mmCIF file of C-alpha atoms in Angstrom:
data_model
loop_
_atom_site.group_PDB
_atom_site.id
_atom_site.type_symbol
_atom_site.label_atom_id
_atom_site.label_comp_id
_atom_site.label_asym_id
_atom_site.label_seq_id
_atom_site.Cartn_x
_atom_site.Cartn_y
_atom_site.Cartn_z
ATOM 1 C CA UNK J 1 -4.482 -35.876 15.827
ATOM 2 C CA UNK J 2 -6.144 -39.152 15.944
ATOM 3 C CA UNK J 3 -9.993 -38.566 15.702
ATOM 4 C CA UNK J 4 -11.871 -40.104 18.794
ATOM 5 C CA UNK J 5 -15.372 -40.755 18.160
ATOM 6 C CA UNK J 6 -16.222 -39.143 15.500
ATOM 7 C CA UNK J 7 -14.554 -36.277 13.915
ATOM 8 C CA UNK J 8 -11.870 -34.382 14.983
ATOM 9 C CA UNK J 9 -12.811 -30.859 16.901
ATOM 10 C CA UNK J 10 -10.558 -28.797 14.560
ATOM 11 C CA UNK J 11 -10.483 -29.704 10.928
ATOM 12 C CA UNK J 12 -7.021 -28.716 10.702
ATOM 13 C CA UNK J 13 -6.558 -29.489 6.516
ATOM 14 C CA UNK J 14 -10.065 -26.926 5.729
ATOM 15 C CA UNK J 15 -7.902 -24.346 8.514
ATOM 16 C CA UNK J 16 -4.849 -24.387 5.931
ATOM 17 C CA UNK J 17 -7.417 -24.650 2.864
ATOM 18 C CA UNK J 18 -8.768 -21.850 3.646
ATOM 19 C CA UNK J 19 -6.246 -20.021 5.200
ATOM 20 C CA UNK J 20 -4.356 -20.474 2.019
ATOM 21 C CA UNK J 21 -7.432 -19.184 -0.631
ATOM 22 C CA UNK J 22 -8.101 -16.038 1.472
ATOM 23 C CA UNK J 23 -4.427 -15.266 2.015
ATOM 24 C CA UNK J 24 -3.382 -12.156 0.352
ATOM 25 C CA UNK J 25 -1.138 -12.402 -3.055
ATOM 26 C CA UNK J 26 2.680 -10.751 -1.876
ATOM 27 C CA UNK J 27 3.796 -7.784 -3.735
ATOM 28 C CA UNK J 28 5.386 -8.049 -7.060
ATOM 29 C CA UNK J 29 8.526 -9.354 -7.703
ATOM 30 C CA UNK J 30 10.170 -11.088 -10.832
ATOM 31 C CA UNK J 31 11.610 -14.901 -10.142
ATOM 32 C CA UNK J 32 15.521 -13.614 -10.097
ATOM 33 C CA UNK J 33 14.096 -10.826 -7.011
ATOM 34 C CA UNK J 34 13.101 -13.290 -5.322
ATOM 35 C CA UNK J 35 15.339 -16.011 -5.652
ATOM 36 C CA UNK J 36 17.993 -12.795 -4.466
ATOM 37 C CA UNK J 37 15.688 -12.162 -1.555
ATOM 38 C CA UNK J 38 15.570 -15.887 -0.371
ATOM 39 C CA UNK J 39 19.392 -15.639 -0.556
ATOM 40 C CA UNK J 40 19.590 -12.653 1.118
ATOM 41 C CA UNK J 41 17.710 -13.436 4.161
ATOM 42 C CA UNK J 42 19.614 -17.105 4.882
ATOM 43 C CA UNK J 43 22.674 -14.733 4.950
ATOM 44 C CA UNK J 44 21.854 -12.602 7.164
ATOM 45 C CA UNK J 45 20.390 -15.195 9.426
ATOM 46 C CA UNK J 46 23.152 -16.261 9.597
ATOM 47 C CA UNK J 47 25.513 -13.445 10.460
ATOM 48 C CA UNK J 48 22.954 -12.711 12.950
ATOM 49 C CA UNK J 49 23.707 -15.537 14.994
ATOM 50 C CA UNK J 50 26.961 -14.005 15.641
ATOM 51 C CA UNK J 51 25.985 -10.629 16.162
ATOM 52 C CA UNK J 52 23.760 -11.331 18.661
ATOM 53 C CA UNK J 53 25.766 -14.020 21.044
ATOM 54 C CA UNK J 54 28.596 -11.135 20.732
ATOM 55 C CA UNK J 55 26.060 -8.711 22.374
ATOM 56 C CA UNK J 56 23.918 -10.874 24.479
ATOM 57 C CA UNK J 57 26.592 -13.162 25.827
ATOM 58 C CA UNK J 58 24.443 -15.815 25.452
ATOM 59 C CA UNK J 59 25.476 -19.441 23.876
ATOM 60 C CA UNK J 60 28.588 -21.352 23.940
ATOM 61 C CA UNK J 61 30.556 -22.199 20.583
ATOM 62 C CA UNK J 62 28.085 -25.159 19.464
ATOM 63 C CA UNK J 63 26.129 -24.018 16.376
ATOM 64 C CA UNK J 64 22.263 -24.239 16.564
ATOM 65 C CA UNK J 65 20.523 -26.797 14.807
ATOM 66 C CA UNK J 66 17.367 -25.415 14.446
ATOM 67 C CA UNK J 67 16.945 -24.867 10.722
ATOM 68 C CA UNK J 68 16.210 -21.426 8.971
ATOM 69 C CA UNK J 69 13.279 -21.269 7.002
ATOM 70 C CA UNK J 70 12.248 -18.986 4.158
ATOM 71 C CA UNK J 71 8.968 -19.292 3.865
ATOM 72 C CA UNK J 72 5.444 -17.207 2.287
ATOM 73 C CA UNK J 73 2.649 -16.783 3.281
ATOM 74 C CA UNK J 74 0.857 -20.518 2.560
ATOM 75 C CA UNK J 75 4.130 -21.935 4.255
ATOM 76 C CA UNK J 76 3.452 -19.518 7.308
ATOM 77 C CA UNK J 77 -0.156 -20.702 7.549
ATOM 78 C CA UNK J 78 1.269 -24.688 7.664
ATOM 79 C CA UNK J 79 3.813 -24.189 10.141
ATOM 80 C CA UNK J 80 1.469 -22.650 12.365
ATOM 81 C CA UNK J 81 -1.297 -24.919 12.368
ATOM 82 C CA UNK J 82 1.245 -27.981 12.542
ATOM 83 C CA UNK J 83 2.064 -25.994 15.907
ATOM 84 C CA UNK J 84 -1.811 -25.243 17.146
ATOM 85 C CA UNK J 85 -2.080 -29.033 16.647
ATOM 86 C CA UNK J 86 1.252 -29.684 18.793
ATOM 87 C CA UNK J 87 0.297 -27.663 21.904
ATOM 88 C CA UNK J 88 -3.428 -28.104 21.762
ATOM 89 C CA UNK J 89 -3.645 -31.234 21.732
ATOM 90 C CA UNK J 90 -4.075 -32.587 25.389
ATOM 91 C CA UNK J 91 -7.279 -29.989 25.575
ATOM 92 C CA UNK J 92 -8.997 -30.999 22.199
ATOM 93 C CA UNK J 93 -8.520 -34.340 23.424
ATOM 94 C CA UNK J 94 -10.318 -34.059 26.381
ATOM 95 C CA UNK J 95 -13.117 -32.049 24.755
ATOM 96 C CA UNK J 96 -13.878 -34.658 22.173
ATOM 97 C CA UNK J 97 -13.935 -37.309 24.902
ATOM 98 C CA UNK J 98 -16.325 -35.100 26.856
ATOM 99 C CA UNK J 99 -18.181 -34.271 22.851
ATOM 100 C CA UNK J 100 -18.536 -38.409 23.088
ATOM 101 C CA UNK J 101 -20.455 -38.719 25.924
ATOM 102 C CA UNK J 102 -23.246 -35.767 24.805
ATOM 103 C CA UNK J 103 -25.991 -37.088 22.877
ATOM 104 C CA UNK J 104 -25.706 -36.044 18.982
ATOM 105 C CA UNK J 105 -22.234 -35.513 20.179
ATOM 106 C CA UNK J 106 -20.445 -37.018 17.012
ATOM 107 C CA UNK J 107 -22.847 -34.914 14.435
ATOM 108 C CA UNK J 108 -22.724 -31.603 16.466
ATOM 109 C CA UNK J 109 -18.354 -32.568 16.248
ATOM 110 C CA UNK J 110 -18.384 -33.326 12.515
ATOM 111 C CA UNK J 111 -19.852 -29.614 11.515
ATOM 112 C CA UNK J 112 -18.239 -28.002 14.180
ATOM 113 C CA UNK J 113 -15.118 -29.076 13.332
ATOM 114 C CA UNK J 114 -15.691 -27.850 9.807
ATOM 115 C CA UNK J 115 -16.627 -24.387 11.447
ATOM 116 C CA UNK J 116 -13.739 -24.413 13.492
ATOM 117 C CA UNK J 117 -11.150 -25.081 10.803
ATOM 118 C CA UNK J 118 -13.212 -21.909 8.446
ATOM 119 C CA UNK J 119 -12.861 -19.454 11.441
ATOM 120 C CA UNK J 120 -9.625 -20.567 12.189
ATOM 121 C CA UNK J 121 -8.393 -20.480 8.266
ATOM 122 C CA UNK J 122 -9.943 -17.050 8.104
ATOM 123 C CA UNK J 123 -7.931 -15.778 11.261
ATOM 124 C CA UNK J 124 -4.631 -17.018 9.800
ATOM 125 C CA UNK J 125 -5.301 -15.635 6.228
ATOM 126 C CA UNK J 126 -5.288 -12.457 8.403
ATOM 127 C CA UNK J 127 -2.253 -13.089 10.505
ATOM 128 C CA UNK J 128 -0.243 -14.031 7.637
ATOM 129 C CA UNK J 129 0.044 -10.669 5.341
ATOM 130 C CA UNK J 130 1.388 -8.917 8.657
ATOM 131 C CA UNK J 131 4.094 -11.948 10.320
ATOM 132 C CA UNK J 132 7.208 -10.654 9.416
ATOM 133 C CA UNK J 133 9.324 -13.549 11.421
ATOM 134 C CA UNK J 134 8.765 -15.757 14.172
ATOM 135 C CA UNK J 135 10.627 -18.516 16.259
ATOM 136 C CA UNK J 136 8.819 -21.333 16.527
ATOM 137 C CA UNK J 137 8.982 -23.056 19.755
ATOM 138 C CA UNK J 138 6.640 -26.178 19.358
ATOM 139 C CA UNK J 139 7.442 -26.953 15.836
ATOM 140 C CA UNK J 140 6.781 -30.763 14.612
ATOM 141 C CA UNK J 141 9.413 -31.479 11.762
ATOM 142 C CA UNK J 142 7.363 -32.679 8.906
ATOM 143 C CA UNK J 143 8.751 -33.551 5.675
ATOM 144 C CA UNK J 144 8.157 -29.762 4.140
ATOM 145 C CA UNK J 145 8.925 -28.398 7.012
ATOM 146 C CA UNK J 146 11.848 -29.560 9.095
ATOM 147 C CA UNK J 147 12.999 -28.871 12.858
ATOM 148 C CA UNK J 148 15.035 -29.065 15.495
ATOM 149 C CA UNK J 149 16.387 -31.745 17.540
ATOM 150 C CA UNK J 150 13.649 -33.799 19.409
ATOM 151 C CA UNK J 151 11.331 -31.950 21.523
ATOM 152 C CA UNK J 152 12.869 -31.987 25.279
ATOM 153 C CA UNK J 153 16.491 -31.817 23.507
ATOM 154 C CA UNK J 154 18.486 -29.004 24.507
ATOM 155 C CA UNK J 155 18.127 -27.193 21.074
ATOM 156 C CA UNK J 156 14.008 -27.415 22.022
ATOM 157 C CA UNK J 157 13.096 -28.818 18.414
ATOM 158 C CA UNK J 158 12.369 -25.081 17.237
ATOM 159 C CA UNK J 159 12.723 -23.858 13.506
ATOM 160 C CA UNK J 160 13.257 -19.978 12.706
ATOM 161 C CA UNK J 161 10.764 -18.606 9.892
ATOM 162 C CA UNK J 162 11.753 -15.352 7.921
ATOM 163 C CA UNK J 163 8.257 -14.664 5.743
ATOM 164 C CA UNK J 164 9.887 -13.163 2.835
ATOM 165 C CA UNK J 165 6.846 -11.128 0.829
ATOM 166 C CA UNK J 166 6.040 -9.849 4.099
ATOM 167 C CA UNK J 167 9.569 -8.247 4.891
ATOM 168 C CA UNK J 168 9.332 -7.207 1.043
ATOM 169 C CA UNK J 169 6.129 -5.907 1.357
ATOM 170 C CA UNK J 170 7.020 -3.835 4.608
ATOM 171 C CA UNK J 171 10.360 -2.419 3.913
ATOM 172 C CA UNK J 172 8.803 -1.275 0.296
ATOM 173 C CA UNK J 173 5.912 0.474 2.509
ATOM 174 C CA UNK J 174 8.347 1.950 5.220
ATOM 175 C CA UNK J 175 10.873 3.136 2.306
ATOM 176 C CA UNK J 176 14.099 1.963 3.940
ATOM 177 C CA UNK J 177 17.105 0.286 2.500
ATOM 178 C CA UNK J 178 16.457 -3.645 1.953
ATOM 179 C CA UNK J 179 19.487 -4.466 2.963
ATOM 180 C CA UNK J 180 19.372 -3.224 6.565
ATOM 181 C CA UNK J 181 15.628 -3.732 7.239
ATOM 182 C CA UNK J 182 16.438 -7.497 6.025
ATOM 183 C CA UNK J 183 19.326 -7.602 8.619
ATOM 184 C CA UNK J 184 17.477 -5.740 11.048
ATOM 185 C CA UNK J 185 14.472 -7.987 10.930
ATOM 186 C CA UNK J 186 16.863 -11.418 11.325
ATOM 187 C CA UNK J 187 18.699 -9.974 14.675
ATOM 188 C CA UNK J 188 15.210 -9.488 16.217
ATOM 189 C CA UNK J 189 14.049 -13.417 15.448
ATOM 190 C CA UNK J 190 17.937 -14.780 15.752
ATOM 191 C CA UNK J 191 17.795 -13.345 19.504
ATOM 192 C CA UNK J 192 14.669 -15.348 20.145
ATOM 193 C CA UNK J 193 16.466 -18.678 18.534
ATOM 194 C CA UNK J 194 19.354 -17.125 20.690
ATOM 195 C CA UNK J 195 17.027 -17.130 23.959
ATOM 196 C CA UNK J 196 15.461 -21.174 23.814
ATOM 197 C CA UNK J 197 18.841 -22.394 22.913
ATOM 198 C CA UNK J 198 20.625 -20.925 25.301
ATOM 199 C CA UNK J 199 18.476 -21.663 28.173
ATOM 200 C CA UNK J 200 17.356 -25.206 28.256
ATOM 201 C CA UNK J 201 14.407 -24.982 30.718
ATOM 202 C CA UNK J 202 12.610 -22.420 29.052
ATOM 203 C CA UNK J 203 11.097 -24.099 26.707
ATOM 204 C CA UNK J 204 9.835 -26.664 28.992
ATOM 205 C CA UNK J 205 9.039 -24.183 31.260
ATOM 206 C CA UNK J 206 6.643 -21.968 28.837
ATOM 207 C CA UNK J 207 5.012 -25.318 27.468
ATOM 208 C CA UNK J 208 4.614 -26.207 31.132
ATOM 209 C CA UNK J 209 2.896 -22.990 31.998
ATOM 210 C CA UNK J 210 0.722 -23.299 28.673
ATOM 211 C CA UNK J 211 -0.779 -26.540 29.603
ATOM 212 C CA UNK J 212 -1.757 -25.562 32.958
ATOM 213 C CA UNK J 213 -3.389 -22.505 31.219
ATOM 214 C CA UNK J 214 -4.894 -25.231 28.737
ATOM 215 C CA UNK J 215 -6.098 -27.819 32.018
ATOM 216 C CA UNK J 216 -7.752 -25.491 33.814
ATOM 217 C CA UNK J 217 -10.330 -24.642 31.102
ATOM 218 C CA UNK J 218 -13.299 -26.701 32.363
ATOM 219 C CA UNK J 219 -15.848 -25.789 29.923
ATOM 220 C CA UNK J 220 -17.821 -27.618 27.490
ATOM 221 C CA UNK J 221 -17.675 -27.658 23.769
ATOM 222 C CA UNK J 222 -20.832 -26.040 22.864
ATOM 223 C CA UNK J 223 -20.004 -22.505 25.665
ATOM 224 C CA UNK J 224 -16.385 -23.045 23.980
ATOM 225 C CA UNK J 225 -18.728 -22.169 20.499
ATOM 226 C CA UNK J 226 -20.627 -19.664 22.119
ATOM 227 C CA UNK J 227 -17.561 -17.673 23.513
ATOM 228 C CA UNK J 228 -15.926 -17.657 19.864
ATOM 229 C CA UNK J 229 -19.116 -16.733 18.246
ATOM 230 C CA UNK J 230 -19.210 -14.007 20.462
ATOM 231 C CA UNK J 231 -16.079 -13.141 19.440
ATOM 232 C CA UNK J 232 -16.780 -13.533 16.077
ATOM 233 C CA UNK J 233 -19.819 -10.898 16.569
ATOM 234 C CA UNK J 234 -17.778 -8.148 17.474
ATOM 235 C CA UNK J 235 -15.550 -8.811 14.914
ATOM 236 C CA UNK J 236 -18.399 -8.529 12.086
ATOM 237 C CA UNK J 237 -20.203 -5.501 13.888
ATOM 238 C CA UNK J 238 -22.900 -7.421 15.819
ATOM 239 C CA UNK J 239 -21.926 -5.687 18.832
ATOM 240 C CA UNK J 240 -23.938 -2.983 19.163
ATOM 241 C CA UNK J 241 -22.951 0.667 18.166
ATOM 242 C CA UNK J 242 -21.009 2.527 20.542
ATOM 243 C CA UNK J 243 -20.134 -0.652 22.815
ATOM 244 C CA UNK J 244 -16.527 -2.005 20.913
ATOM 245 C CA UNK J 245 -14.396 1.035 23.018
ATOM 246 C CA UNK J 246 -12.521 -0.807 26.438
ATOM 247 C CA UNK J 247 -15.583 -3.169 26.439
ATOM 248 C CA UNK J 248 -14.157 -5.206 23.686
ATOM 249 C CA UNK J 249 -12.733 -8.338 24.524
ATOM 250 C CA UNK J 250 -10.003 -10.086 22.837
ATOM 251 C CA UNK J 251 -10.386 -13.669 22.154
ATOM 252 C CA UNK J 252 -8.178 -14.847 25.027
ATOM 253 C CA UNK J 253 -10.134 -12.853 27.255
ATOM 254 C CA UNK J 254 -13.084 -14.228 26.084
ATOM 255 C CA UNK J 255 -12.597 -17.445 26.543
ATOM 256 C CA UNK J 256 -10.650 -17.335 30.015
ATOM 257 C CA UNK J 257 -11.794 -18.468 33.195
ATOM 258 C CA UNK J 258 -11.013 -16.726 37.036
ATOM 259 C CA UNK J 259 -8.303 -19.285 37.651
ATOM 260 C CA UNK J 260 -6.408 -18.991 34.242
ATOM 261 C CA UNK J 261 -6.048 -15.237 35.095
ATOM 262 C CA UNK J 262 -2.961 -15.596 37.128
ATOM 263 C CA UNK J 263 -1.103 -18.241 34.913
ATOM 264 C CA UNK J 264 -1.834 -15.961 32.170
ATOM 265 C CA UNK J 265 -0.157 -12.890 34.390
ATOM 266 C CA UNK J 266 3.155 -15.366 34.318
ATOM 267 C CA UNK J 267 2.762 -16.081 30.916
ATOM 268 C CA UNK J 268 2.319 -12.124 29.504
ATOM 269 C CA UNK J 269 5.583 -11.482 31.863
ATOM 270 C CA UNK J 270 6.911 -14.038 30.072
ATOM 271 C CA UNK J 271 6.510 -12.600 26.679
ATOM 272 C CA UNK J 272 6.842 -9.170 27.964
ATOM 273 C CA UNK J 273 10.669 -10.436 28.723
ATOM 274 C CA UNK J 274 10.907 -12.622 25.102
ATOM 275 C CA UNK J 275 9.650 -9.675 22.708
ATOM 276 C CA UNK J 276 11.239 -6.694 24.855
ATOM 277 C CA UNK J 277 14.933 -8.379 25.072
ATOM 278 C CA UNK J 278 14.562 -9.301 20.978
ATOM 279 C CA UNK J 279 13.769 -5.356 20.564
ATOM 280 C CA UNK J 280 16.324 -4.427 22.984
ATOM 281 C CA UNK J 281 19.168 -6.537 20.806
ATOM 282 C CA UNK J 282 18.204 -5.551 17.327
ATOM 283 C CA UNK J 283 18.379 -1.728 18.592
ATOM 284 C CA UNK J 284 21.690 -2.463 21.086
ATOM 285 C CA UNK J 285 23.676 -4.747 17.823
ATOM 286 C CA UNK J 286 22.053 -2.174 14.962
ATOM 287 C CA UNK J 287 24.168 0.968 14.958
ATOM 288 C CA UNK J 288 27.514 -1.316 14.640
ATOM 289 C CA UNK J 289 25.782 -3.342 11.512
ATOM 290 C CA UNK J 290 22.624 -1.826 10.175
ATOM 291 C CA UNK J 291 23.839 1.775 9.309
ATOM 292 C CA UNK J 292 20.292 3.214 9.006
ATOM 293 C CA UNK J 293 18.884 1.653 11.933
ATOM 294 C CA UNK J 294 17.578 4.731 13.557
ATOM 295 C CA UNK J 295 15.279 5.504 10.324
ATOM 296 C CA UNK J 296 14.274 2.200 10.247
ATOM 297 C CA UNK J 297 13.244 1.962 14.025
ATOM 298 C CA UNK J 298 11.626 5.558 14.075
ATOM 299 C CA UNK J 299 9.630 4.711 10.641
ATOM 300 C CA UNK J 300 8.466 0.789 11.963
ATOM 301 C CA UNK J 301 6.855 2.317 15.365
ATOM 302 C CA UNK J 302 5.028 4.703 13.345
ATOM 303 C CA UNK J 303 3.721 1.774 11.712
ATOM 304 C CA UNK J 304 3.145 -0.516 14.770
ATOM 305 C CA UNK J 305 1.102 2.370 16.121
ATOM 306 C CA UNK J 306 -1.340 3.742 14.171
ATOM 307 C CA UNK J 307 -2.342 0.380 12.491
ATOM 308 C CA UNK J 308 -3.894 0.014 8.505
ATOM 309 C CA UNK J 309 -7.066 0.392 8.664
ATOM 310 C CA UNK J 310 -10.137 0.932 11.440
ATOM 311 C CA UNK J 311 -10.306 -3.197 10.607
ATOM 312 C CA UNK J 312 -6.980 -3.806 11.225
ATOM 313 C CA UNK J 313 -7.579 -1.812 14.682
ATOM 314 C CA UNK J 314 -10.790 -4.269 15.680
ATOM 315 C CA UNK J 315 -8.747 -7.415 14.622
ATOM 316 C CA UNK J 316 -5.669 -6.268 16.437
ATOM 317 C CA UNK J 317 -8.233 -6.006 19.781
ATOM 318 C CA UNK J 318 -9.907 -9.281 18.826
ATOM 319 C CA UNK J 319 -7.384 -11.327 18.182
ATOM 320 C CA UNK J 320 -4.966 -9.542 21.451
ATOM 321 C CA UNK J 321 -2.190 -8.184 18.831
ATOM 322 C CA UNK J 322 -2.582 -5.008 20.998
ATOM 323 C CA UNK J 323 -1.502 -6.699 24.190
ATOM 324 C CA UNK J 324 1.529 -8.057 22.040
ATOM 325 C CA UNK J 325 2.843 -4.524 20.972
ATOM 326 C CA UNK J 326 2.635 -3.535 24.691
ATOM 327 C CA UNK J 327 4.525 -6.623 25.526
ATOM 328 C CA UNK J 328 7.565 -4.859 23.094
ATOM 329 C CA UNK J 329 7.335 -1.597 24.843
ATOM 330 C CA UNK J 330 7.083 -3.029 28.031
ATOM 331 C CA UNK J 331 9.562 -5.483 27.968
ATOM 332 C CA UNK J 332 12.018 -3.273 25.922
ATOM 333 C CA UNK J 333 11.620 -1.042 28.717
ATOM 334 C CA UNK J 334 12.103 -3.670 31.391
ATOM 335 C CA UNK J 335 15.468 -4.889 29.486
ATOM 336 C CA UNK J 336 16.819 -0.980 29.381
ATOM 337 C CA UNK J 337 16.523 -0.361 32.802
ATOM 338 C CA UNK J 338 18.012 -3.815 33.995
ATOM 339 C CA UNK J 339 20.891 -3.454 31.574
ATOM 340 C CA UNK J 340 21.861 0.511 32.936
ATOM 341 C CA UNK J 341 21.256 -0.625 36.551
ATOM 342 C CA UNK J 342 23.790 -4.038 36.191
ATOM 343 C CA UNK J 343 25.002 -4.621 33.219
ATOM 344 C CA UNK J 344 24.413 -6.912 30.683
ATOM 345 C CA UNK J 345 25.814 -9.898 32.793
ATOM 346 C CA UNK J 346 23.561 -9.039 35.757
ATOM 347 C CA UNK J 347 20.802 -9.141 33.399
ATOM 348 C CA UNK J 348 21.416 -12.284 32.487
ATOM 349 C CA UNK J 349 21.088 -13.527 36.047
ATOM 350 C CA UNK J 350 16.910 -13.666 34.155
ATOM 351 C CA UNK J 351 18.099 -16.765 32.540
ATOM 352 C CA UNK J 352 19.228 -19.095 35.636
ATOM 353 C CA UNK J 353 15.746 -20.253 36.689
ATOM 354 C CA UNK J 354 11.661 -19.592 36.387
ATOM 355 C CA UNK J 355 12.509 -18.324 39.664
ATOM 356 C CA UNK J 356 14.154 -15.327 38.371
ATOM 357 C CA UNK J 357 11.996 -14.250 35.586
ATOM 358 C CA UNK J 358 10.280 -11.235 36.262
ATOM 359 C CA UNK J 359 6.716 -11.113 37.395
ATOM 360 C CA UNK J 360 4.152 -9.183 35.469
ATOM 361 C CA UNK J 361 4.334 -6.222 37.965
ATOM 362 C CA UNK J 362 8.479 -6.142 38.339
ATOM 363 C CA UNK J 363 8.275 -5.855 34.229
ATOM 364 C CA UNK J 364 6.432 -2.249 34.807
ATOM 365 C CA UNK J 365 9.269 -1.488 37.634
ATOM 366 C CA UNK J 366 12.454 -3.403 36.699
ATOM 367 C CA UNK J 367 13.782 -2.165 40.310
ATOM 368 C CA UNK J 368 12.050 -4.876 41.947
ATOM 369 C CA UNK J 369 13.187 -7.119 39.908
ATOM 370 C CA UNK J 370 16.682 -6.143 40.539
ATOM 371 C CA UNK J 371 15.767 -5.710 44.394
ATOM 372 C CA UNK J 372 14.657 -9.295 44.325
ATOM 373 C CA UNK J 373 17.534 -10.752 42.831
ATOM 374 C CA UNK J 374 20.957 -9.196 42.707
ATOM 375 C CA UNK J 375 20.042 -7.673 46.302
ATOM 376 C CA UNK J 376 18.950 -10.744 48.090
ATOM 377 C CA UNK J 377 21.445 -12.804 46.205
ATOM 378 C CA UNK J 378 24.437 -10.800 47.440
ATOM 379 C CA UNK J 379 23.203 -10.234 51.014
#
């Protein structure tokens, strides 16, 4: 991001610095392991593809060219701040223009763009031990780390990233057989590659919906502080004792206004659908493929629920990771209930428009949904 008077709000190189010294070391494994892991994983990513375009019914005959990337934890950390850069953008931008205008404005941005990029490395380090996959929809190619076709291209200029001491890591904790949580794990991020190639306006659609979020916050730089040092409190125990319970406040919550409330409603029903439909396919495609799928699934809710540590619980709050496992639950619940009432094809009727996604409330009764649109559409 070009710097505009001064120094940029985010110093994005100190976020993957950091990010990268405080990231934990992956388990143990000799060169040849994981060499056979790497190898492993592109494999099944591939097979995947097929697997889940034979259940979802979803893609024509054109292979995807978003590329598959095997990546650890360091690699994690770039892709994702290549993508904070991408989509935050147009809202840094206008901060720093509003930064210029406040006297001191260009000091005050030069440290607190080195305190951004520590807090922001230090919330990543976190994040990356415990991302086991992830589609990226706003991906920048770079030279280490390619993409898509063109952003706006039918293909949406994603890249698919399988974090491979992670998935080692996990399926060594969980005790299951490598070779189905591997597989397992790829169906659940192919069927989000599946779902942005598939339908061309969504990508557009959920950037769209982002930005607006991103435009309506009106605040200045230094309350933007405040609001993440407050965050950043109750993360480190300055909250006082006995006030963290349903007081606590992720950071999105945190830094929020009134009017981003409802976009954010269409944007958690959004991801409700995303995360619940990818849970929904690796479960519907398992049995036929993964022979040990039921294990697997029984053993990795355990794990989702009760968390590591009473840390891992406060950062799963702060950071809204608890909103995202209710958004597979939900949503996997949604998909179920659409799928028995009309079939697979009727459930794809979700995919024609943003008119026919499902609200926030229709994800917690999937008969409205199916009220709203197979019953209106065939009266």
């Amino acid at each position: 991001m070009t710097s505009i008077r001064g120094a940029e709000m985010v110093d994005w190189n100190l976020a993957v610095a950091t990010a990268t010294r405080l990231a934990r070391p992956g388990p143990e494994v000799s060169r040849d392991e994981a060499r056979a892991v790497v190898a492993e994983l592109r494999r099944h990513a591939k097979a995947s593809e097929e697997h889940v375009r034979g259940f979802t019914r979803m893609g024509g005959d054109d292979l995807h060219d978003t590329p598959i990337l095997v990546v650890d934890r360091p690699g994690w950390v770039r892709a994702n701040v290549a993508g904070f850069r991408e989509i935050l953008k147009p809202l840094l931008d206008k901060m720093q223009e509003r930064r210029g205008s406040t006297p001191g404005g260009a000091v005050l941005g030069a440290v607190g763009g080195k305190v951004t990029g520590v807090e922001l490395g230090m919330l990543l380090s976190f994040l990356s031990s415990r991302v086991l996959g992830q589609y990226e929809t706003f991906a920048p190619a770079t030279r280490e780390l390619p993409a898509g076709g063109p952003a706006g291209s039918p293909n949406g200029g994603g890249r698919l990233l399988l974090v491979a001491p992670n998935i080692v890591h996990v399926e060594r904790e969980l005790d299951v057989q490598p070779h189905d949580f591997r597989l397992w794990v790829c169906l659940h991020e192919e069927t989000h590659r599946t779902q942005f190639t598939a339908v061309p306006w969504l990508r557009d659609h959920l950037e769209g919906e982002i930005q607006s979020f991103l435009g309506e916050t009106e605040v200045d730089p230094m309350t933007v502080l405040e609001r993440v040092r407050e965050a950043a409190q109750s993360l480190a125990g300055g909250r006082p004792e006995g006030e963290e319970g349903d007081e606590a406040r992720s950071i999105v919550e945190i830094v929020q206004t009134p009017a981003q409330r409802e976009i954010l409603g269409r944007l958690t029903a959004v991801m409700s659908l995303l995360e619940g439909h990818a849970d929904f396919v690796m479960d519907g495609v398992g049995p036929a493929v993964v022979p040990s799928v039921a294990e697997i699934r029984e053993k990795f809710q355990q794990r989702r629920a009760r968390g590591a540590s009473r840390l891992d619980l406060a950062l799963r709050k702060l950071l809204g990771l608890d909103a995202k496992l209710r958004q597979y639950r939900d949503g996997e619940r949604f998909v179920r209930a659409v799928v028995e009432e009309v079939g697979m094809d009727g459930f794809n009727r979700v995919w024609t428009s943003p008119n026919t996604l499902p609200t926030k409330s229709e994800i917690a009764k999937p008969a409205d949904w199916v009220a709203r649109v197979h019953r209106k559409a065939e009266s």
